[in-house]
């Protein structure tokens, strides 16, 4: 197996933050560095008239693999060099060390990998590199560049820095695990590359109109803010000034997050002018204007490219989003007919005949920005309740799997009803599902979403708030129906919760009601509870006893060297570096935790730093469930691609494709592919809802 290691140094008048494809529209490749296998690094200075790529091109044609760090960047940039472009190197020959790292729970950045692997100075990335890149790769204010003539000494350093990247990349490759480096995973990476290159079509005239309208609306809101506050606050986006102004009227808020503002608006005693300011804050803080502007700055011929990060979610190997961030678009709060009408009127700049809430409608319309170009259509399929199904399948919760099958056949209730009925031990017909006080199905929904990953009262309360479940009314309705023996256990837990300061500000009756519902859900799911225990025991045992596989449900846990690994049912591993057993303080433990937890090294999602991260069985259960669901979606992507659907985007458990506008490509066909492509998931009931459309209605 012969490997070519390659890297390029480039400059462009277009900022790289606008995406690889956009950056490449005005790129100049200045330096290429390369090495064959473990051989010496060679440098080609393309700013020299005598630069020669003959030797590099000859090896590129004959080696088995070409490796680069963030290979999508180097592939794209090198394609602008005529001698390299003429080679027509197939994508199948390329590999990416950043993708390899992410496959194993590591960050993609080369500098971070060098630090994590503790590479010696001779192999680590040159820390002066950033200064040199800023000097030579970023244009000056007049649009010109520094170069080898203006800064000969620094240019010589730049060439050394470029060569060092090859050394660092190669060293990191040898340190990175390879157990997920399989033909299937590289096939998925290649599909990711094609999807990112193809991009997604956007309604550019709509984006232009939305930017104009929302900018104007925000100016109006700022004017009204200044009027209300007599110019003490010029805009509600001025956080500190707004907080200080409200404090003068006895209104003290810890912050101005959306949740805080929404809760405070329920206060009937709030002065009217403060209420209006908070409502203005709600409107002005919506991210819709920024999203629309991002479309305009990143688009290429009506499409956004590079919107997906392969294995971007470190712990679960899910795809992540970037640039437009399709994974975190707000849910529409308006009817589709209102959205469609607003889009039509926005392009005519006449939305005032429809609404005074342009910002709100712009936010609701964001998903509709994605469109099908002429001759094509959008086809989507969304796996339904995939995490609930996968969790039951991994744990062997047979009654639940059969309930899903019955619902899919059309002769059983949905899982939220089935869950609450199972918790109470009642028949479905025993419930008054229209009881607005009890909201029984909603309670079942909160149970399912909050508790399956070992959630307790805190998780239940958070989810109840998300879905508008009023806890006081819930306690009033549920209390007479709570089994006495379970309620007694919850009362004992309440006393412990007081000592541990885990009451979450709830009064005793509400807390006990929530805890009773938690305990009832757990009693109704014995296999899932056993799975949590089995995972906890398997992790602890594997950390202590290396190289011995331990089965927990349908996954297998082991420790290989310093790595804790969890093998999913399809053979893909979740990877946890430097795992160890931790003795957690009592207040750090989850409700009624079985045993002390574990920790591993990883990227903290809040600090973005590489540090030790604590975990316990519930988090591990969430990881393996979400990762298994991601593998099912990945199988669906491969199947959809092979069938000609041309997938362009994944959002959570949804695949969006842009096939030809042809009756051969249908929503039902795509749903069938997603549900039937994972042959390893025997016995897992899957179903998906699908749509065919010309504008994204999600």
JSON list of N, CA, C and O in Angstrom, two decimals, residues 420-473:
[
{"chain": "A", "resi": 420, "resn": "UNK", "atom": "N", "xyz": [-47.79, 5.81, 28.55]},
{"chain": "A", "resi": 420, "resn": "UNK", "atom": "CA", "xyz": [-48.48, 6.23, 29.77]},
{"chain": "A", "resi": 420, "resn": "UNK", "atom": "C", "xyz": [-49.42, 5.12, 30.26]},
{"chain": "A", "resi": 420, "resn": "UNK", "atom": "O", "xyz": [-49.55, 4.89, 31.47]},
{"chain": "A", "resi": 421, "resn": "UNK", "atom": "N", "xyz": [-50.03, 4.41, 29.33]},
{"chain": "A", "resi": 421, "resn": "UNK", "atom": "CA", "xyz": [-50.90, 3.30, 29.73]},
{"chain": "A", "resi": 421, "resn": "UNK", "atom": "C", "xyz": [-50.09, 2.20, 30.40]},
{"chain": "A", "resi": 421, "resn": "UNK", "atom": "O", "xyz": [-50.52, 1.62, 31.41]},
{"chain": "A", "resi": 422, "resn": "UNK", "atom": "N", "xyz": [-48.94, 1.89, 29.86]},
{"chain": "A", "resi": 422, "resn": "UNK", "atom": "CA", "xyz": [-48.08, 0.87, 30.45]},
{"chain": "A", "resi": 422, "resn": "UNK", "atom": "C", "xyz": [-47.61, 1.30, 31.84]},
{"chain": "A", "resi": 422, "resn": "UNK", "atom": "O", "xyz": [-47.51, 0.48, 32.76]},
{"chain": "A", "resi": 423, "resn": "UNK", "atom": "N", "xyz": [-47.31, 2.58, 32.00]},
{"chain": "A", "resi": 423, "resn": "UNK", "atom": "CA", "xyz": [-46.85, 3.08, 33.29]},
{"chain": "A", "resi": 423, "resn": "UNK", "atom": "C", "xyz": [-47.91, 2.88, 34.38]},
{"chain": "A", "resi": 423, "resn": "UNK", "atom": "O", "xyz": [-47.59, 2.50, 35.51]},
{"chain": "A", "resi": 424, "resn": "UNK", "atom": "N", "xyz": [-49.18, 3.16, 34.04]},
{"chain": "A", "resi": 424, "resn": "UNK", "atom": "CA", "xyz": [-50.25, 3.04, 35.02]},
{"chain": "A", "resi": 424, "resn": "UNK", "atom": "C", "xyz": [-50.84, 1.64, 35.09]},
{"chain": "A", "resi": 424, "resn": "UNK", "atom": "O", "xyz": [-51.60, 1.33, 36.00]},
{"chain": "A", "resi": 425, "resn": "UNK", "atom": "N", "xyz": [-50.47, 0.80, 34.11]},
{"chain": "A", "resi": 425, "resn": "UNK", "atom": "CA", "xyz": [-51.04, -0.54, 34.08]},
{"chain": "A", "resi": 425, "resn": "UNK", "atom": "C", "xyz": [-52.49, -0.54, 33.68]},
{"chain": "A", "resi": 425, "resn": "UNK", "atom": "O", "xyz": [-53.26, -1.44, 34.05]},
{"chain": "A", "resi": 426, "resn": "UNK", "atom": "N", "xyz": [-52.90, 0.48, 32.90]},
{"chain": "A", "resi": 426, "resn": "UNK", "atom": "CA", "xyz": [-54.28, 0.62, 32.47]},
{"chain": "A", "resi": 426, "resn": "UNK", "atom": "C", "xyz": [-54.41, 0.22, 31.01]},
{"chain": "A", "resi": 426, "resn": "UNK", "atom": "O", "xyz": [-53.42, 0.16, 30.27]},
{"chain": "A", "resi": 427, "resn": "UNK", "atom": "N", "xyz": [-55.62, 0.00, 30.59]},
{"chain": "A", "resi": 427, "resn": "UNK", "atom": "CA", "xyz": [-55.92, -0.19, 29.18]},
{"chain": "A", "resi": 427, "resn": "UNK", "atom": "C", "xyz": [-56.03, 1.19, 28.51]},
{"chain": "A", "resi": 427, "resn": "UNK", "atom": "O", "xyz": [-56.35, 2.19, 29.16]},
{"chain": "A", "resi": 428, "resn": "UNK", "atom": "N", "xyz": [-55.80, 1.21, 27.22]},
{"chain": "A", "resi": 428, "resn": "UNK", "atom": "CA", "xyz": [-55.86, 2.47, 26.47]},
{"chain": "A", "resi": 428, "resn": "UNK", "atom": "C", "xyz": [-57.22, 3.14, 26.64]},
{"chain": "A", "resi": 428, "resn": "UNK", "atom": "O", "xyz": [-57.33, 4.36, 26.80]},
{"chain": "A", "resi": 429, "resn": "UNK", "atom": "N", "xyz": [-58.28, 2.33, 26.66]},
{"chain": "A", "resi": 429, "resn": "UNK", "atom": "CA", "xyz": [-59.64, 2.89, 26.74]},
{"chain": "A", "resi": 429, "resn": "UNK", "atom": "C", "xyz": [-59.97, 3.46, 28.11]},
{"chain": "A", "resi": 429, "resn": "UNK", "atom": "O", "xyz": [-61.00, 4.11, 28.29]},
{"chain": "A", "resi": 430, "resn": "UNK", "atom": "N", "xyz": [-59.10, 3.21, 29.11]},
{"chain": "A", "resi": 430, "resn": "UNK", "atom": "CA", "xyz": [-59.36, 3.73, 30.45]},
{"chain": "A", "resi": 430, "resn": "UNK", "atom": "C", "xyz": [-59.09, 5.22, 30.56]},
{"chain": "A", "resi": 430, "resn": "UNK", "atom": "O", "xyz": [-59.48, 5.85, 31.54]},
{"chain": "A", "resi": 431, "resn": "UNK", "atom": "N", "xyz": [-58.39, 5.79, 29.55]},
{"chain": "A", "resi": 431, "resn": "UNK", "atom": "CA", "xyz": [-57.99, 7.19, 29.62]},
{"chain": "A", "resi": 431, "resn": "UNK", "atom": "C", "xyz": [-59.00, 8.09, 28.91]},
{"chain": "A", "resi": 431, "resn": "UNK", "atom": "O", "xyz": [-59.58, 7.70, 27.89]},
{"chain": "A", "resi": 432, "resn": "UNK", "atom": "N", "xyz": [-59.20, 9.26, 29.48]},
{"chain": "A", "resi": 432, "resn": "UNK", "atom": "CA", "xyz": [-59.93, 10.32, 28.79]},
{"chain": "A", "resi": 432, "resn": "UNK", "atom": "C", "xyz": [-58.88, 11.18, 28.09]},
{"chain": "A", "resi": 432, "resn": "UNK", "atom": "O", "xyz": [-58.31, 12.10, 28.67]},
{"chain": "A", "resi": 433, "resn": "UNK", "atom": "N", "xyz": [-58.60, 10.87, 26.83]},
{"chain": "A", "resi": 433, "resn": "UNK", "atom": "CA", "xyz": [-57.50, 11.53, 26.11]},
{"chain": "A", "resi": 433, "resn": "UNK", "atom": "C", "xyz": [-57.80, 13.00, 25.81]},
{"chain": "A", "resi": 433, "resn": "UNK", "atom": "O", "xyz": [-56.90, 13.77, 25.48]},
{"chain": "A", "resi": 434, "resn": "UNK", "atom": "N", "xyz": [-59.06, 13.39, 25.95]},
{"chain": "A", "resi": 434, "resn": "UNK", "atom": "CA", "xyz": [-59.43, 14.78, 25.71]},
{"chain": "A", "resi": 434, "resn": "UNK", "atom": "C", "xyz": [-59.41, 15.61, 26.98]},
{"chain": "A", "resi": 434, "resn": "UNK", "atom": "O", "xyz": [-59.77, 16.80, 26.96]},
{"chain": "A", "resi": 435, "resn": "UNK", "atom": "N", "xyz": [-58.99, 15.02, 28.10]},
{"chain": "A", "resi": 435, "resn": "UNK", "atom": "CA", "xyz": [-58.95, 15.73, 29.38]},
{"chain": "A", "resi": 435, "resn": "UNK", "atom": "C", "xyz": [-57.84, 16.78, 29.33]},
{"chain": "A", "resi": 435, "resn": "UNK", "atom": "O", "xyz": [-56.65, 16.46, 29.39]},
{"chain": "A", "resi": 436, "resn": "UNK", "atom": "N", "xyz": [-58.22, 18.04, 29.21]},
{"chain": "A", "resi": 436, "resn": "UNK", "atom": "CA", "xyz": [-57.23, 19.11, 29.07]},
{"chain": "A", "resi": 436, "resn": "UNK", "atom": "C", "xyz": [-56.46, 19.36, 30.36]},
{"chain": "A", "resi": 436, "resn": "UNK", "atom": "O", "xyz": [-55.38, 19.95, 30.34]},
{"chain": "A", "resi": 437, "resn": "UNK", "atom": "N", "xyz": [-57.02, 18.95, 31.49]},
{"chain": "A", "resi": 437, "resn": "UNK", "atom": "CA", "xyz": [-56.31, 19.13, 32.76]},
{"chain": "A", "resi": 437, "resn": "UNK", "atom": "C", "xyz": [-55.18, 18.11, 32.87]},
{"chain": "A", "resi": 437, "resn": "UNK", "atom": "O", "xyz": [-54.04, 18.43, 33.19]},
{"chain": "A", "resi": 438, "resn": "UNK", "atom": "N", "xyz": [-55.49, 16.85, 32.59]},
{"chain": "A", "resi": 438, "resn": "UNK", "atom": "CA", "xyz": [-54.49, 15.79, 32.73]},
{"chain": "A", "resi": 438, "resn": "UNK", "atom": "C", "xyz": [-53.55, 15.73, 31.53]},
{"chain": "A", "resi": 438, "resn": "UNK", "atom": "O", "xyz": [-52.36, 15.48, 31.69]},
{"chain": "A", "resi": 439, "resn": "UNK", "atom": "N", "xyz": [-54.08, 15.93, 30.31]},
{"chain": "A", "resi": 439, "resn": "UNK", "atom": "CA", "xyz": [-53.26, 15.83, 29.11]},
{"chain": "A", "resi": 439, "resn": "UNK", "atom": "C", "xyz": [-52.45, 14.53, 29.11]},
{"chain": "A", "resi": 439, "resn": "UNK", "atom": "O", "xyz": [-51.23, 14.52, 29.01]},
{"chain": "A", "resi": 440, "resn": "UNK", "atom": "N", "xyz": [-53.15, 13.41, 29.21]},
{"chain": "A", "resi": 440, "resn": "UNK", "atom": "CA", "xyz": [-52.48, 12.13, 29.42]},
{"chain": "A", "resi": 440, "resn": "UNK", "atom": "C", "xyz": [-51.47, 11.80, 28.32]},
{"chain": "A", "resi": 440, "resn": "UNK", "atom": "O", "xyz": [-50.36, 11.33, 28.59]},
{"chain": "A", "resi": 441, "resn": "UNK", "atom": "N", "xyz": [-51.84, 12.02, 27.08]},
{"chain": "A", "resi": 441, "resn": "UNK", "atom": "CA", "xyz": [-50.89, 11.70, 26.00]},
{"chain": "A", "resi": 441, "resn": "UNK", "atom": "C", "xyz": [-49.65, 12.58, 26.10]},
{"chain": "A", "resi": 441, "resn": "UNK", "atom": "O", "xyz": [-48.52, 12.12, 25.86]},
{"chain": "A", "resi": 442, "resn": "UNK", "atom": "N", "xyz": [-49.84, 13.84, 26.49]},
{"chain": "A", "resi": 442, "resn": "UNK", "atom": "CA", "xyz": [-48.71, 14.75, 26.63]},
{"chain": "A", "resi": 442, "resn": "UNK", "atom": "C", "xyz": [-47.78, 14.29, 27.76]},
{"chain": "A", "resi": 442, "resn": "UNK", "atom": "O", "xyz": [-46.55, 14.42, 27.65]},
{"chain": "A", "resi": 443, "resn": "UNK", "atom": "N", "xyz": [-48.36, 13.76, 28.82]},
{"chain": "A", "resi": 443, "resn": "UNK", "atom": "CA", "xyz": [-47.53, 13.22, 29.90]},
{"chain": "A", "resi": 443, "resn": "UNK", "atom": "C", "xyz": [-46.71, 12.05, 29.37]},
{"chain": "A", "resi": 443, "resn": "UNK", "atom": "O", "xyz": [-45.51, 11.94, 29.65]},
{"chain": "A", "resi": 444, "resn": "UNK", "atom": "N", "xyz": [-47.34, 11.18, 28.58]},
{"chain": "A", "resi": 444, "resn": "UNK", "atom": "CA", "xyz": [-46.61, 10.06, 27.98]},
{"chain": "A", "resi": 444, "resn": "UNK", "atom": "C", "xyz": [-45.50, 10.53, 27.07]},
{"chain": "A", "resi": 444, "resn": "UNK", "atom": "O", "xyz": [-44.42, 9.93, 27.03]},
{"chain": "A", "resi": 445, "resn": "UNK", "atom": "N", "xyz": [-45.75, 11.61, 26.34]},
{"chain": "A", "resi": 445, "resn": "UNK", "atom": "CA", "xyz": [-44.72, 12.16, 25.44]},
{"chain": "A", "resi": 445, "resn": "UNK", "atom": "C", "xyz": [-43.54, 12.66, 26.24]},
{"chain": "A", "resi": 445, "resn": "UNK", "atom": "O", "xyz": [-42.37, 12.39, 25.90]},
{"chain": "A", "resi": 446, "resn": "UNK", "atom": "N", "xyz": [-43.83, 13.40, 27.32]},
{"chain": "A", "resi": 446, "resn": "UNK", "atom": "CA", "xyz": [-42.75, 13.92, 28.16]},
{"chain": "A", "resi": 446, "resn": "UNK", "atom": "C", "xyz": [-41.97, 12.76, 28.78]},
{"chain": "A", "resi": 446, "resn": "UNK", "atom": "O", "xyz": [-40.73, 12.78, 28.84]},
{"chain": "A", "resi": 447, "resn": "UNK", "atom": "N", "xyz": [-42.66, 11.74, 29.25]},
{"chain": "A", "resi": 447, "resn": "UNK", "atom": "CA", "xyz": [-41.99, 10.56, 29.80]},
{"chain": "A", "resi": 447, "resn": "UNK", "atom": "C", "xyz": [-41.03, 9.96, 28.78]},
{"chain": "A", "resi": 447, "resn": "UNK", "atom": "O", "xyz": [-39.85, 9.70, 29.07]},
{"chain": "A", "resi": 448, "resn": "UNK", "atom": "N", "xyz": [-41.52, 9.74, 27.58]},
{"chain": "A", "resi": 448, "resn": "UNK", "atom": "CA", "xyz": [-40.71, 9.08, 26.56]},
{"chain": "A", "resi": 448, "resn": "UNK", "atom": "C", "xyz": [-39.47, 9.90, 26.20]},
{"chain": "A", "resi": 448, "resn": "UNK", "atom": "O", "xyz": [-38.37, 9.37, 26.08]},
{"chain": "A", "resi": 449, "resn": "UNK", "atom": "N", "xyz": [-39.65, 11.19, 26.02]},
{"chain": "A", "resi": 449, "resn": "UNK", "atom": "CA", "xyz": [-38.54, 12.03, 25.58]},
{"chain": "A", "resi": 449, "resn": "UNK", "atom": "C", "xyz": [-37.56, 12.35, 26.69]},
{"chain": "A", "resi": 449, "resn": "UNK", "atom": "O", "xyz": [-36.37, 12.58, 26.43]},
{"chain": "A", "resi": 450, "resn": "UNK", "atom": "N", "xyz": [-38.02, 12.36, 27.94]},
{"chain": "A", "resi": 450, "resn": "UNK", "atom": "CA", "xyz": [-37.16, 12.79, 29.04]},
{"chain": "A", "resi": 450, "resn": "UNK", "atom": "C", "xyz": [-36.49, 11.65, 29.78]},
{"chain": "A", "resi": 450, "resn": "UNK", "atom": "O", "xyz": [-35.43, 11.84, 30.38]},
{"chain": "A", "resi": 451, "resn": "UNK", "atom": "N", "xyz": [-37.09, 10.46, 29.77]},
{"chain": "A", "resi": 451, "resn": "UNK", "atom": "CA", "xyz": [-36.67, 9.44, 30.72]},
{"chain": "A", "resi": 451, "resn": "UNK", "atom": "C", "xyz": [-35.90, 8.27, 30.14]},
{"chain": "A", "resi": 451, "resn": "UNK", "atom": "O", "xyz": [-35.28, 7.51, 30.90]},
{"chain": "A", "resi": 452, "resn": "UNK", "atom": "N", "xyz": [-35.90, 8.09, 28.82]},
{"chain": "A", "resi": 452, "resn": "UNK", "atom": "CA", "xyz": [-35.32, 6.84, 28.31]},
{"chain": "A", "resi": 452, "resn": "UNK", "atom": "C", "xyz": [-33.80, 6.78, 28.43]},
{"chain": "A", "resi": 452, "resn": "UNK", "atom": "O", "xyz": [-33.21, 5.71, 28.35]},
{"chain": "A", "resi": 453, "resn": "UNK", "atom": "N", "xyz": [-33.16, 7.94, 28.65]},
{"chain": "A", "resi": 453, "resn": "UNK", "atom": "CA", "xyz": [-31.72, 7.94, 28.87]},
{"chain": "A", "resi": 453, "resn": "UNK", "atom": "C", "xyz": [-31.40, 8.23, 30.33]},
{"chain": "A", "resi": 453, "resn": "UNK", "atom": "O", "xyz": [-30.53, 9.02, 30.65]},
{"chain": "A", "resi": 454, "resn": "UNK", "atom": "N", "xyz": [-32.18, 7.58, 31.23]},
{"chain": "A", "resi": 454, "resn": "UNK", "atom": "CA", "xyz": [-31.93, 7.64, 32.66]},
{"chain": "A", "resi": 454, "resn": "UNK", "atom": "C", "xyz": [-32.24, 9.02, 33.23]},
{"chain": "A", "resi": 454, "resn": "UNK", "atom": "O", "xyz": [-31.65, 9.46, 34.22]},
{"chain": "A", "resi": 455, "resn": "UNK", "atom": "N", "xyz": [-33.16, 9.74, 32.61]},
{"chain": "A", "resi": 455, "resn": "UNK", "atom": "CA", "xyz": [-33.55, 11.04, 33.13]},
{"chain": "A", "resi": 455, "resn": "UNK", "atom": "C", "xyz": [-34.35, 10.90, 34.41]},
{"chain": "A", "resi": 455, "resn": "UNK", "atom": "O", "xyz": [-35.03, 9.89, 34.64]},
{"chain": "A", "resi": 456, "resn": "UNK", "atom": "N", "xyz": [-34.29, 11.92, 35.25]},
{"chain": "A", "resi": 456, "resn": "UNK", "atom": "CA", "xyz": [-35.05, 11.95, 36.50]},
{"chain": "A", "resi": 456, "resn": "UNK", "atom": "C", "xyz": [-36.01, 13.12, 36.52]},
{"chain": "A", "resi": 456, "resn": "UNK", "atom": "O", "xyz": [-36.48, 13.59, 35.47]},
{"chain": "A", "resi": 457, "resn": "UNK", "atom": "N", "xyz": [-36.28, 13.64, 37.71]},
{"chain": "A", "resi": 457, "resn": "UNK", "atom": "CA", "xyz": [-37.25, 14.73, 37.86]},
{"chain": "A", "resi": 457, "resn": "UNK", "atom": "C", "xyz": [-36.79, 15.97, 37.09]},
{"chain": "A", "resi": 457, "resn": "UNK", "atom": "O", "xyz": [-37.60, 16.64, 36.44]},
{"chain": "A", "resi": 458, "resn": "UNK", "atom": "N", "xyz": [-35.49, 16.27, 37.14]},
{"chain": "A", "resi": 458, "resn": "UNK", "atom": "CA", "xyz": [-35.00, 17.45, 36.43]},
{"chain": "A", "resi": 458, "resn": "UNK", "atom": "C", "xyz": [-35.27, 17.37, 34.95]},
{"chain": "A", "resi": 458, "resn": "UNK", "atom": "O", "xyz": [-35.74, 18.34, 34.33]},
{"chain": "A", "resi": 459, "resn": "UNK", "atom": "N", "xyz": [-34.96, 16.21, 34.35]},
{"chain": "A", "resi": 459, "resn": "UNK", "atom": "CA", "xyz": [-35.20, 16.03, 32.92]},
{"chain": "A", "resi": 459, "resn": "UNK", "atom": "C", "xyz": [-36.69, 16.09, 32.61]},
{"chain": "A", "resi": 459, "resn": "UNK", "atom": "O", "xyz": [-37.11, 16.66, 31.60]},
{"chain": "A", "resi": 460, "resn": "UNK", "atom": "N", "xyz": [-37.51, 15.49, 33.48]},
{"chain": "A", "resi": 460, "resn": "UNK", "atom": "CA", "xyz": [-38.96, 15.49, 33.28]},
{"chain": "A", "resi": 460, "resn": "UNK", "atom": "C", "xyz": [-39.49, 16.92, 33.29]},
{"chain": "A", "resi": 460, "resn": "UNK", "atom": "O", "xyz": [-40.30, 17.31, 32.43]},
{"chain": "A", "resi": 461, "resn": "UNK", "atom": "N", "xyz": [-39.04, 17.73, 34.24]},
{"chain": "A", "resi": 461, "resn": "UNK", "atom": "CA", "xyz": [-39.52, 19.12, 34.34]},
{"chain": "A", "resi": 461, "resn": "UNK", "atom": "C", "xyz": [-39.11, 19.94, 33.12]},
{"chain": "A", "resi": 461, "resn": "UNK", "atom": "O", "xyz": [-39.90, 20.73, 32.60]},
{"chain": "A", "resi": 462, "resn": "UNK", "atom": "N", "xyz": [-37.87, 19.77, 32.69]},
{"chain": "A", "resi": 462, "resn": "UNK", "atom": "CA", "xyz": [-37.40, 20.52, 31.52]},
{"chain": "A", "resi": 462, "resn": "UNK", "atom": "C", "xyz": [-38.22, 20.19, 30.29]},
{"chain": "A", "resi": 462, "resn": "UNK", "atom": "O", "xyz": [-38.62, 21.07, 29.52]},
{"chain": "A", "resi": 463, "resn": "UNK", "atom": "N", "xyz": [-38.48, 18.90, 30.08]},
{"chain": "A", "resi": 463, "resn": "UNK", "atom": "CA", "xyz": [-39.26, 18.49, 28.92]},
{"chain": "A", "resi": 463, "resn": "UNK", "atom": "C", "xyz": [-40.71, 18.92, 29.05]},
{"chain": "A", "resi": 463, "resn": "UNK", "atom": "O", "xyz": [-41.36, 19.30, 28.06]},
{"chain": "A", "resi": 464, "resn": "UNK", "atom": "N", "xyz": [-41.24, 18.89, 30.27]},
{"chain": "A", "resi": 464, "resn": "UNK", "atom": "CA", "xyz": [-42.62, 19.34, 30.49]},
{"chain": "A", "resi": 464, "resn": "UNK", "atom": "C", "xyz": [-42.77, 20.81, 30.12]},
{"chain": "A", "resi": 464, "resn": "UNK", "atom": "O", "xyz": [-43.76, 21.22, 29.49]},
{"chain": "A", "resi": 465, "resn": "UNK", "atom": "N", "xyz": [-41.77, 21.61, 30.46]},
{"chain": "A", "resi": 465, "resn": "UNK", "atom": "CA", "xyz": [-41.81, 23.03, 30.11]},
{"chain": "A", "resi": 465, "resn": "UNK", "atom": "C", "xyz": [-41.76, 23.21, 28.60]},
{"chain": "A", "resi": 465, "resn": "UNK", "atom": "O", "xyz": [-42.48, 24.04, 28.03]},
{"chain": "A", "resi": 466, "resn": "UNK", "atom": "N", "xyz": [-40.91, 22.42, 27.94]},
{"chain": "A", "resi": 466, "resn": "UNK", "atom": "CA", "xyz": [-40.79, 22.51, 26.48]},
{"chain": "A", "resi": 466, "resn": "UNK", "atom": "C", "xyz": [-42.12, 22.25, 25.79]},
{"chain": "A", "resi": 466, "resn": "UNK", "atom": "O", "xyz": [-42.46, 22.90, 24.80]},
{"chain": "A", "resi": 467, "resn": "UNK", "atom": "N", "xyz": [-42.88, 21.30, 26.32]},
{"chain": "A", "resi": 467, "resn": "UNK", "atom": "CA", "xyz": [-44.13, 20.91, 25.67]},
{"chain": "A", "resi": 467, "resn": "UNK", "atom": "C", "xyz": [-45.37, 21.47, 26.36]},
{"chain": "A", "resi": 467, "resn": "UNK", "atom": "O", "xyz": [-46.49, 20.98, 26.15]},
{"chain": "A", "resi": 468, "resn": "UNK", "atom": "N", "xyz": [-45.17, 22.52, 27.18]},
{"chain": "A", "resi": 468, "resn": "UNK", "atom": "CA", "xyz": [-46.31, 23.24, 27.72]},
{"chain": "A", "resi": 468, "resn": "UNK", "atom": "C", "xyz": [-47.14, 22.46, 28.71]},
{"chain": "A", "resi": 468, "resn": "UNK", "atom": "O", "xyz": [-48.35, 22.71, 28.85]},
{"chain": "A", "resi": 469, "resn": "UNK", "atom": "N", "xyz": [-46.52, 21.53, 29.43]},
{"chain": "A", "resi": 469, "resn": "UNK", "atom": "CA", "xyz": [-47.24, 20.75, 30.44]},
{"chain": "A", "resi": 469, "resn": "UNK", "atom": "C", "xyz": [-47.16, 21.48, 31.77]},
{"chain": "A", "resi": 469, "resn": "UNK", "atom": "O", "xyz": [-46.07, 21.67, 32.33]},
{"chain": "A", "resi": 470, "resn": "UNK", "atom": "N", "xyz": [-48.29, 21.93, 32.30]},
{"chain": "A", "resi": 470, "resn": "UNK", "atom": "CA", "xyz": [-48.34, 22.71, 33.53]},
{"chain": "A", "resi": 470, "resn": "UNK", "atom": "C", "xyz": [-48.24, 21.74, 34.72]},
{"chain": "A", "resi": 470, "resn": "UNK", "atom": "O", "xyz": [-49.14, 20.94, 34.96]},
{"chain": "A", "resi": 471, "resn": "UNK", "atom": "N", "xyz": [-47.14, 21.82, 35.46]},
{"chain": "A", "resi": 471, "resn": "UNK", "atom": "CA", "xyz": [-46.86, 20.82, 36.49]},
{"chain": "A", "resi": 471, "resn": "UNK", "atom": "C", "xyz": [-47.86, 20.86, 37.65]},
{"chain": "A", "resi": 471, "resn": "UNK", "atom": "O", "xyz": [-48.20, 19.81, 38.22]},
{"chain": "A", "resi": 472, "resn": "UNK", "atom": "N", "xyz": [-48.32, 22.04, 38.02]},
{"chain": "A", "resi": 472, "resn": "UNK", "atom": "CA", "xyz": [-49.30, 22.11, 39.11]},
{"chain": "A", "resi": 472, "resn": "UNK", "atom": "C", "xyz": [-50.60, 21.42, 38.72]},
{"chain": "A", "resi": 472, "resn": "UNK", "atom": "O", "xyz": [-51.17, 20.64, 39.51]},
{"chain": "A", "resi": 473, "resn": "UNK", "atom": "N", "xyz": [-51.06, 21.68, 37.50]},
{"chain": "A", "resi": 473, "resn": "UNK", "atom": "CA", "xyz": [-52.28, 21.01, 37.04]},
{"chain": "A", "resi": 473, "resn": "UNK", "atom": "C", "xyz": [-52.06, 19.52, 36.88]},
{"chain": "A", "resi": 473, "resn": "UNK", "atom": "O", "xyz": [-52.94, 18.70, 37.17]}
]
